[in-house]
Short mmCIF file of C-alpha atoms in Angstrom, two decimals:
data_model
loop_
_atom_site.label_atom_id
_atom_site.label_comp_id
_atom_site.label_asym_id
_atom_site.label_seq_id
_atom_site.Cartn_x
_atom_site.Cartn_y
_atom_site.Cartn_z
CA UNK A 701 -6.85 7.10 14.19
CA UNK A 702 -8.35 8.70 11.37
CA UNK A 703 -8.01 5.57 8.60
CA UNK A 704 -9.63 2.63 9.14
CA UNK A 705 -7.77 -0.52 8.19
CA UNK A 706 -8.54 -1.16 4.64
CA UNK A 707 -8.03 3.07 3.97
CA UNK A 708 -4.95 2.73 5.36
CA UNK A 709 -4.17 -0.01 2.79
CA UNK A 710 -5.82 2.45 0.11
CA UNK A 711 -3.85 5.01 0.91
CA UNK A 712 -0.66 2.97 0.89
CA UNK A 713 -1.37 1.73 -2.36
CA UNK A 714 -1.54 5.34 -3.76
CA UNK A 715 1.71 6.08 -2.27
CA UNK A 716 3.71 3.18 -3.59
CA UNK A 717 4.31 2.36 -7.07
CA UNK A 718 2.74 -0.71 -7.91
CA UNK A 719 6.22 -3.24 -7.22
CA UNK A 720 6.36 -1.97 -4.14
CA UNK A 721 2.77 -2.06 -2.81
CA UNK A 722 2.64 -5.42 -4.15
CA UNK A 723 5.64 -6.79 -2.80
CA UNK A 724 4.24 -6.34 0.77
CA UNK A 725 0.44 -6.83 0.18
CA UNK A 726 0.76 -10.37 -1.89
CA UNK A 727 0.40 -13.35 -1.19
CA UNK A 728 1.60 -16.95 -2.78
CA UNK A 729 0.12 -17.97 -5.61
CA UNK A 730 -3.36 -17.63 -5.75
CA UNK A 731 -3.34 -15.72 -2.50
CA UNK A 732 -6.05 -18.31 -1.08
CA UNK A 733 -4.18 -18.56 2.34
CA UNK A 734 -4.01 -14.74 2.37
CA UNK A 735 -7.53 -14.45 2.32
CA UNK A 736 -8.41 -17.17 4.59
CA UNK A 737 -5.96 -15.28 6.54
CA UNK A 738 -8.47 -12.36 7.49
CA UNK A 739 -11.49 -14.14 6.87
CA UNK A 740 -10.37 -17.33 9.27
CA UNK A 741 -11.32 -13.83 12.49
CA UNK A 742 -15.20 -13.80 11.28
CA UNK A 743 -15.78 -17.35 12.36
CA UNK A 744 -16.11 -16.37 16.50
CA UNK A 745 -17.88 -13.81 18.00
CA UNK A 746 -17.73 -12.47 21.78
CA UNK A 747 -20.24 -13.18 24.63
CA UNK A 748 -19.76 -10.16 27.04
CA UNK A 749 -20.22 -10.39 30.72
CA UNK A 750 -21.68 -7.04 31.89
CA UNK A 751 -22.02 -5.32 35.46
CA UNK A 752 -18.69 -5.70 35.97
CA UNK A 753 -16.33 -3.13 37.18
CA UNK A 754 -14.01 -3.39 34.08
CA UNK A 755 -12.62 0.87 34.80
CA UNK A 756 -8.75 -0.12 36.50
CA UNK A 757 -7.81 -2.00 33.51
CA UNK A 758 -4.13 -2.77 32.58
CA UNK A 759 -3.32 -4.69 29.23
CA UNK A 760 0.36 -5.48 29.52
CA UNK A 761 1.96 -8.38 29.56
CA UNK A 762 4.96 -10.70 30.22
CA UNK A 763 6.83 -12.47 27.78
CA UNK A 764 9.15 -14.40 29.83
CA UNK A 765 11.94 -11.68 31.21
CA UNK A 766 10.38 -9.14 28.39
CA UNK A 767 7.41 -7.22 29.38
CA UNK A 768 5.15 -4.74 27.36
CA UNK A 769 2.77 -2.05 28.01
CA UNK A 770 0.44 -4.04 25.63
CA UNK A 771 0.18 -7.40 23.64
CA UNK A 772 1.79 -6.68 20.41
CA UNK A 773 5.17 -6.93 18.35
CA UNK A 774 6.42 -5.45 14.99
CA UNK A 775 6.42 -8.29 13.12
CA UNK A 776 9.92 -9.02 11.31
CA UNK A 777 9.48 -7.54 7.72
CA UNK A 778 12.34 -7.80 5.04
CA UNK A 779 13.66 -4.56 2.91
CA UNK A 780 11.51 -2.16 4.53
CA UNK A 781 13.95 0.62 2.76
CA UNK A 782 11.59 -0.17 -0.17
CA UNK A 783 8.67 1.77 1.46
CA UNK A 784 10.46 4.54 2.58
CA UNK A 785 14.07 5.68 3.45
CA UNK A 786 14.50 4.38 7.33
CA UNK A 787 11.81 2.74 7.55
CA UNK A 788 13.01 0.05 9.96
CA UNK A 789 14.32 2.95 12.42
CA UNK A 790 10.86 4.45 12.53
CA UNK A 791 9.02 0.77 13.15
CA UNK A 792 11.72 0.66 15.90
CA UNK A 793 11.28 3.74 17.32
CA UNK A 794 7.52 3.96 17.05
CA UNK A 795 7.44 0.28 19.26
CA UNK A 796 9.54 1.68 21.88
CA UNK A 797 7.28 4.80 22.03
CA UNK A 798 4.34 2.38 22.52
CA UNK A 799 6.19 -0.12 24.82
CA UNK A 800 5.85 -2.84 22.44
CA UNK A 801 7.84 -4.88 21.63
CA UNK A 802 10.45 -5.37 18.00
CA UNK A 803 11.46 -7.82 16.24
CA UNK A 804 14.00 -7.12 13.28
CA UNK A 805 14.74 -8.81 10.56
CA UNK A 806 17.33 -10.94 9.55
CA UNK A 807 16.97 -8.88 5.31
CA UNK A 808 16.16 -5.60 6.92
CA UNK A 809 17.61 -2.63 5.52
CA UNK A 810 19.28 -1.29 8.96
CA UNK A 811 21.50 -3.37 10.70
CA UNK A 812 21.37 -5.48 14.10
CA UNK A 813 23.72 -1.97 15.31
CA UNK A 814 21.26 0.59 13.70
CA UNK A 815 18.19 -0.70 15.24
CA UNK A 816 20.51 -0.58 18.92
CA UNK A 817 21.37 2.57 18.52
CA UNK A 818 17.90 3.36 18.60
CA UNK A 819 17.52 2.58 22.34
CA UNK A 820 14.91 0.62 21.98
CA UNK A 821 14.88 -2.07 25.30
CA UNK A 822 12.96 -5.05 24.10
CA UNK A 823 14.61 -5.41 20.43
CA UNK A 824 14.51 -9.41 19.31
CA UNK A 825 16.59 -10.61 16.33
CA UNK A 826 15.12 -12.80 13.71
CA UNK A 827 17.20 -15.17 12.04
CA UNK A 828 17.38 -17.31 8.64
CA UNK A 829 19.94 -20.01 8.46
CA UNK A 830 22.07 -19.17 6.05
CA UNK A 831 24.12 -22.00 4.36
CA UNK A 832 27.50 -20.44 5.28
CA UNK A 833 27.28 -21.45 9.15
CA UNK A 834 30.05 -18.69 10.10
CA UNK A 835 27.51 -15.90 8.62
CA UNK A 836 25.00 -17.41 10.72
CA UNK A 837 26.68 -18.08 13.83
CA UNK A 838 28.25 -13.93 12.72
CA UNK A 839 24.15 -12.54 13.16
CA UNK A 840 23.56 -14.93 16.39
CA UNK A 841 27.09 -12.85 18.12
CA UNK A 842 25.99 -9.64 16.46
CA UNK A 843 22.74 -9.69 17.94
CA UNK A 844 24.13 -10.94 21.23
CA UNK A 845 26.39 -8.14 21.49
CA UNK A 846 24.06 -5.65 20.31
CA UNK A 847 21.35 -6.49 23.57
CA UNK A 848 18.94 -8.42 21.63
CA UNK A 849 16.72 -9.91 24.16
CA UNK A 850 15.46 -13.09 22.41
CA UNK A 851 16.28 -14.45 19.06
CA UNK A 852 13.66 -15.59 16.99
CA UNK A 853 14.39 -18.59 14.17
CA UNK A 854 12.16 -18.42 10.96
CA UNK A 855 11.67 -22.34 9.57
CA UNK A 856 9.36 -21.29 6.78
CA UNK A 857 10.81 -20.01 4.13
CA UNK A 858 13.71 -22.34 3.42
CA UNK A 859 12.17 -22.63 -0.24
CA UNK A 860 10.38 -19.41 -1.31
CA UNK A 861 6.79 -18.85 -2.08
CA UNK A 862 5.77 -18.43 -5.53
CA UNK A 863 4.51 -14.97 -5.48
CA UNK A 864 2.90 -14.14 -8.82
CA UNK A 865 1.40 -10.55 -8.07
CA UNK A 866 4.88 -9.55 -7.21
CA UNK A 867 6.75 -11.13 -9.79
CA UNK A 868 4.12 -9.65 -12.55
CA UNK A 869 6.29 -6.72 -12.26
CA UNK A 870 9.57 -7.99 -13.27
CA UNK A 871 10.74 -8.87 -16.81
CA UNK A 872 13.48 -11.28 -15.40
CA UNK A 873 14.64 -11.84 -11.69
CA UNK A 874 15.15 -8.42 -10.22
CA UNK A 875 14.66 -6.15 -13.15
CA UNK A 876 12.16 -3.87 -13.34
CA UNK A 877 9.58 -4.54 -16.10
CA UNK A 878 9.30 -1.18 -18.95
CA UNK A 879 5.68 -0.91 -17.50
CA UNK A 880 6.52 -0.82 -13.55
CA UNK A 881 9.42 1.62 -14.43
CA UNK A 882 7.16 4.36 -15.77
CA UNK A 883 4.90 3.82 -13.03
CA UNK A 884 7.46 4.53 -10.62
CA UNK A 885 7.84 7.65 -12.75
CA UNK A 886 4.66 8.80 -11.97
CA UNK A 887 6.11 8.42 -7.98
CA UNK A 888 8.22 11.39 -7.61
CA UNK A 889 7.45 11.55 -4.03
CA UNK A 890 8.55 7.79 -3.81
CA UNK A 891 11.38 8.58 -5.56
CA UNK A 892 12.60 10.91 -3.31
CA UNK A 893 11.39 9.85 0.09
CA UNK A 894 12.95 6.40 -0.76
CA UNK A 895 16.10 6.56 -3.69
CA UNK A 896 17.31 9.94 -2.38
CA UNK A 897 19.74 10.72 -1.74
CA UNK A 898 21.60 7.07 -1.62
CA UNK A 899 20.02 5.36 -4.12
CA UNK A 900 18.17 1.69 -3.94
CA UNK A 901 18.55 0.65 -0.40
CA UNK A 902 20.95 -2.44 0.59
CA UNK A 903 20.60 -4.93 3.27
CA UNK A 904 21.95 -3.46 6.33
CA UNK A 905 22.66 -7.06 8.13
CA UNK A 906 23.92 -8.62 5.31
CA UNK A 907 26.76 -6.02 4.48
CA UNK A 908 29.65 -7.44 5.93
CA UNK A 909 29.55 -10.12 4.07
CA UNK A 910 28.78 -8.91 1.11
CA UNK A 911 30.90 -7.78 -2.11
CA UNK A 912 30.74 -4.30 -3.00
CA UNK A 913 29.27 -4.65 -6.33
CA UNK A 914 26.58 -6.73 -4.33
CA UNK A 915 25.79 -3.81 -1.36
CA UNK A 916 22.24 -2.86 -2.83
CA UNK A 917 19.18 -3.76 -4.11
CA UNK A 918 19.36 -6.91 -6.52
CA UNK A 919 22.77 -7.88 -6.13
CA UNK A 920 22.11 -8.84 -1.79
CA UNK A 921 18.71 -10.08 -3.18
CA UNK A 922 20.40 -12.53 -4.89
CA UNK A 923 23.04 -13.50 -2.72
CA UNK A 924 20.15 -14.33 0.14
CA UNK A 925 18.10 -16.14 -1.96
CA UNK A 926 20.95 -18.58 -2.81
CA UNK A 927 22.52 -18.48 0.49
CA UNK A 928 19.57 -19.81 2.64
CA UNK A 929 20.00 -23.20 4.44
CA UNK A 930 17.76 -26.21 2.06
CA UNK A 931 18.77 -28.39 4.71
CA UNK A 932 17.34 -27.13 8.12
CA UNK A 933 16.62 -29.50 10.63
CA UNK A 934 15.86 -30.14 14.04
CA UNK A 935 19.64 -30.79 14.61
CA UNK A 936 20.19 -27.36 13.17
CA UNK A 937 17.51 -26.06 15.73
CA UNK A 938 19.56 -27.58 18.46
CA UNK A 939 22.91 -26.14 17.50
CA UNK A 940 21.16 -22.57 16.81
CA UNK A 941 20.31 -23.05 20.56
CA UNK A 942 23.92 -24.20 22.07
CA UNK A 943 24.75 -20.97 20.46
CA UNK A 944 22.12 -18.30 21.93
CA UNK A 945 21.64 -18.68 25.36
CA UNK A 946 18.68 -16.18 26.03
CA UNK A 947 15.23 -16.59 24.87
CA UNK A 948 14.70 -18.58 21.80
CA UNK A 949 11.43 -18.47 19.30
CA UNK A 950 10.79 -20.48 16.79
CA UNK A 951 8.49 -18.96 13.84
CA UNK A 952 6.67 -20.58 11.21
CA UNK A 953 4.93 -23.43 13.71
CA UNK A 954 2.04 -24.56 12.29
CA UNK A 955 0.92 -28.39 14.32
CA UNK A 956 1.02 -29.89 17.26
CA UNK A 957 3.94 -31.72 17.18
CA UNK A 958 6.47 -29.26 16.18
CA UNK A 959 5.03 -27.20 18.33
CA UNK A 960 6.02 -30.13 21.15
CA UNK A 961 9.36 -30.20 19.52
CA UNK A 962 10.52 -26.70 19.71
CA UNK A 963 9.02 -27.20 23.48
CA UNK A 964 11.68 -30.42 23.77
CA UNK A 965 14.75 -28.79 22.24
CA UNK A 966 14.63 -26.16 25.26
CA UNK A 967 12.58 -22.97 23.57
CA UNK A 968 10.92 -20.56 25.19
CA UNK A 969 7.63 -20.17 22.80
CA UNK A 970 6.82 -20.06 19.10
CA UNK A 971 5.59 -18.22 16.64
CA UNK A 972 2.25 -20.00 14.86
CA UNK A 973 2.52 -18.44 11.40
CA UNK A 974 1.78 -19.33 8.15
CA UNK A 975 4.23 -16.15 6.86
CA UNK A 976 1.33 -14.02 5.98
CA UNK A 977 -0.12 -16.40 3.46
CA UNK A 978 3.54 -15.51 1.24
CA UNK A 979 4.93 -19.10 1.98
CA UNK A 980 2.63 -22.49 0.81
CA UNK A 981 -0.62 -21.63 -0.42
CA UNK A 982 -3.74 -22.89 1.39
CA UNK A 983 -2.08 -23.32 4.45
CA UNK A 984 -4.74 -23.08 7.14
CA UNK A 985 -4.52 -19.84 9.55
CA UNK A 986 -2.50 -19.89 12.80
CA UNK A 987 -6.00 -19.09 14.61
CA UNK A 988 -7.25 -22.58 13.20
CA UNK A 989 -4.58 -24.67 15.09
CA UNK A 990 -4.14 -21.82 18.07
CA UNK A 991 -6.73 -23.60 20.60
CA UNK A 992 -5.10 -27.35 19.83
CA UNK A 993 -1.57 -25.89 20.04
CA UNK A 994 -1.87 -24.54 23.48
CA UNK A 995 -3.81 -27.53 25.45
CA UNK A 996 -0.71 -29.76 24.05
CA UNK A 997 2.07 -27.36 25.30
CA UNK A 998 0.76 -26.31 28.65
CA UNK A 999 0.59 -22.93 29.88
CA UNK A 1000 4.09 -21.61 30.55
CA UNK A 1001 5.11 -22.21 27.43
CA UNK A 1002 4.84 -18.92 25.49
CA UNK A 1003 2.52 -18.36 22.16
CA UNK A 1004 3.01 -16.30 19.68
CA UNK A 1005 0.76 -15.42 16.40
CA UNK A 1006 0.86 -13.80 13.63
CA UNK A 1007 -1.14 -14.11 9.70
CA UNK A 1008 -3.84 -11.77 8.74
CA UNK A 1009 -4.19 -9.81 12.42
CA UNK A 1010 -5.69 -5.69 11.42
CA UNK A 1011 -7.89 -5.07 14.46
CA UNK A 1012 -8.24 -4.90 18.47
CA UNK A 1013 -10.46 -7.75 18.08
CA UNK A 1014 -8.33 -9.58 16.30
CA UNK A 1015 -5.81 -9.58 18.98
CA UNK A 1016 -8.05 -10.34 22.02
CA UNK A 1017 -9.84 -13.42 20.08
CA UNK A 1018 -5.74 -14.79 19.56
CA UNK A 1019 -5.30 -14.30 23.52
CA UNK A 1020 -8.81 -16.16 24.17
CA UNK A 1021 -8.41 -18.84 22.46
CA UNK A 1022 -4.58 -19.43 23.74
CA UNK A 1023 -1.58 -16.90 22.64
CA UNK A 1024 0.22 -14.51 24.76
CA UNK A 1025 0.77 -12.13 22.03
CA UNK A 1026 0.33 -10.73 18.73
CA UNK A 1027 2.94 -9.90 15.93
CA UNK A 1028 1.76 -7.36 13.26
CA UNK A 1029 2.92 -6.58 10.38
CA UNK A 1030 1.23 -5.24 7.14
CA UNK A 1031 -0.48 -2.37 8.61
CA UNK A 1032 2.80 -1.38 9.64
CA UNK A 1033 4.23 -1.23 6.58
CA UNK A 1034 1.25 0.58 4.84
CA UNK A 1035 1.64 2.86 7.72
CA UNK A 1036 5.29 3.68 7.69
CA UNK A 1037 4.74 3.87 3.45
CA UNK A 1038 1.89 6.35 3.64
CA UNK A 1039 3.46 8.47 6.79
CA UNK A 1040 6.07 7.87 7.83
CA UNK A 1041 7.03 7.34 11.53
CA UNK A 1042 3.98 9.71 12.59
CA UNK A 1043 1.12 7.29 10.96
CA UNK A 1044 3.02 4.32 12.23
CA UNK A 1045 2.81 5.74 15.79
CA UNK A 1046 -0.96 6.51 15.00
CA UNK A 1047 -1.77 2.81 13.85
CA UNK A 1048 0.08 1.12 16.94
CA UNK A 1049 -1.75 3.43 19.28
CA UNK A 1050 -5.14 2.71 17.54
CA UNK A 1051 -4.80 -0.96 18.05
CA UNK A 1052 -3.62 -0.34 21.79
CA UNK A 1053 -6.94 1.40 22.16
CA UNK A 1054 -8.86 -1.49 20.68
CA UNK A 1055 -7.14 -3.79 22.77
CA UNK A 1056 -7.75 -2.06 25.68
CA UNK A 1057 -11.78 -1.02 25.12
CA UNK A 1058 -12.31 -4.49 23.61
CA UNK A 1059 -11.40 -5.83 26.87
CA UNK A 1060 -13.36 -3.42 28.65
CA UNK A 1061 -16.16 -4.00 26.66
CA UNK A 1062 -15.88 -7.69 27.50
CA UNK A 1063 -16.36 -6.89 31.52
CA UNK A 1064 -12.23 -7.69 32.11
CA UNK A 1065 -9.36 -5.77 33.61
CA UNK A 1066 -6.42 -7.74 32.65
CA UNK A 1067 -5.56 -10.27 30.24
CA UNK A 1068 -5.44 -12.70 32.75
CA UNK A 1069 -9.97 -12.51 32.99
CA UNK A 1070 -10.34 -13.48 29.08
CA UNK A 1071 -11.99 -16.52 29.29
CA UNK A 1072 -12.95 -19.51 26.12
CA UNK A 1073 -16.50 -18.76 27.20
CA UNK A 1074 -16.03 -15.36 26.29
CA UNK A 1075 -16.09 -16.73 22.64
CA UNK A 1076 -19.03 -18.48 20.27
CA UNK A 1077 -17.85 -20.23 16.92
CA UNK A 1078 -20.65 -19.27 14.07
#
């Protein structure tokens, strides 16, 4: 790929107007755990073996009954139709490409049968708990019925981050300040790769149970924000799974013990996140806890991580010190807002080739030969 990771932020950033760029590069607050977040990967460095016949290699992997050509997912991401008008089709269809997996979002702007229809095998469902336990237990059947192959729970974001980089753009909830509407003025190619011809984009999942006056933009904004569940619990947890009987994640682990809990209740892995450093500020990073995490829940149980991954080498240090695989998700999004489904293609492939020469470079063949030893802590 042509752009590095931080051009392909740049050019992003040109692309958007500035509520939009912002709304998927910020963090909470004062953005201290989104720093960390990158940061957190310059703290190890590799030790490679060499003379070693590393030239029949083979980077896939196996997530339980799911398996993929390489270690990555499309991290769920909410209103995608912000960047760019089908957005969530083109993440979708640029991870089956790849052989990767998806995972889509309970607030995307498609729908659970959108995404389907895009033939994409190894499509997972995220899910918020929603207070209304007939919308929820609505999704879990929807995605059920659409194929979904696991369902993944999000536990973080039961009270929102305070995201003041985003919210700098708004002179009350949801409207536009006079400021951020002449800069998306100065967007006409925005404008009309996004708005046109249907306008602000809704929330595809959320639309049957929605109003009419409520189908786009602020009004299903609204109606999420006060529909999510204050009171999930463990209990919750354990009637989400009587419900869903395939493979269950649970995302927005962040210690040892819940980690042992989702284990107990009958999961299949977690998700270590710390929602991209848009949740509680300074949280620690996923990689921090990664190492602990997996000596306490064995090695069947499956790993996932997320928070602050851009590179190749990113990735492999996550499967060294423990995970299975890797979620990612803003370099998507800059990717799919700067060009489309061809650049998002172009990013996912770039990271497959780091993944892959990163473990060549490391004397290994398959995932299975990354070793601890492999890895020095400055």
């Amino acid at each position: 790929m042509k752009l590095n990771p931080e051009q392909l932020r740049a050019k992003a950033r040109r692309t958007l107007p500035h509520f939009a760029f912002d709304y998927i590069d910020g963090g909470a607050e004062g953005e201290v755990t989104l720093n960390h977040n990158r940061a957190i990967f310059q703290q190890w460095r590799f030790l490679p073996s060499v003379l070693r016949d590393s030239s029949q290699r083979n980077i896939g992997v196996a997530l339980g009954r799911t398996q993929l050509a390489a270690p990555l997912l499309v991290a769920p991401t909410g209103y995608n139709g912000m960047l760019r008008n089908q957005s969530d089709l083109m993440l979708a269809r640029a991870a089956a490409q790849a052989g990767i997996g998806h995972i889509q979002s309970t607030v995307s702007t498609a729908s659970i049968e959108d995404i389907q229809a895009t033939g994409h095998q190894e499509r997972w469902f995220q899910l918020y708990v929603l207070k209304d336990k007939q919308v929820t237990e609505n999704l879990i059947s929807r995605a059920k019925d659409a194929g979904c192959t696991a369902l993944v729970v999000s536990v973080d974001a039961v009270h929102f981050g305070h995201r003041e980089r985003d919210k700098q753009h708004y002179r009350r909830p949801m409207k536009l300040s006079f400021p951020a509407l002449c800069d998306v003025a100065m967007k006409p190619g925005w404008v009309l790769r996004t708005l046109v011809p249907h306008g602000m984009p809704g929330f595809g999942n959320l639309k049957p149970y929605l109003p009419a006056e409520k189908q786009q933009g602020a009004g299903g904004a609204t109606y999420f924000a006060q529909q999510m569940d204050q009171t999930l619990s463990w209990e919750t947890l354990a009637w989400i799974r009587s419900l869903w009987d395939g493979a269950l994640y649970v995302k927005g682990i962040m210690t040892v013990d819940d980690a042992l809990m989702v284990q107990k209740i009958g999961a299949q892995g977690i998700v270590l996140s710390n929602h991209g450093g848009r949740q509680l500020d300074c949280t620690a990073s996923p990689m921090s806890v990664l190492a602990s995490v997996r000596a306490a829940v064995g090695d069947e149980f499956i790993i996932l991580i997320d928070s602050g991954f851009r590179r190749g080498t990113d990735v492999i240090k996550a499967l060294i010190l423990g995970a299975n695989a890797v979620l990612i998700g803003r370099p998507l999004l800059y990717a799919v807002a700067a060009g489309g489904e061809a650049l998002a293609n172009e990013v996912i492939t770039a990271l497959v080739q780091e993944v892959d020469r990163t473990l060549a470079q490391l004397g290994c063949n398959i995932l299975a030969d990354l070793r601890p030893e492999m890895l020095q802590i400055r």
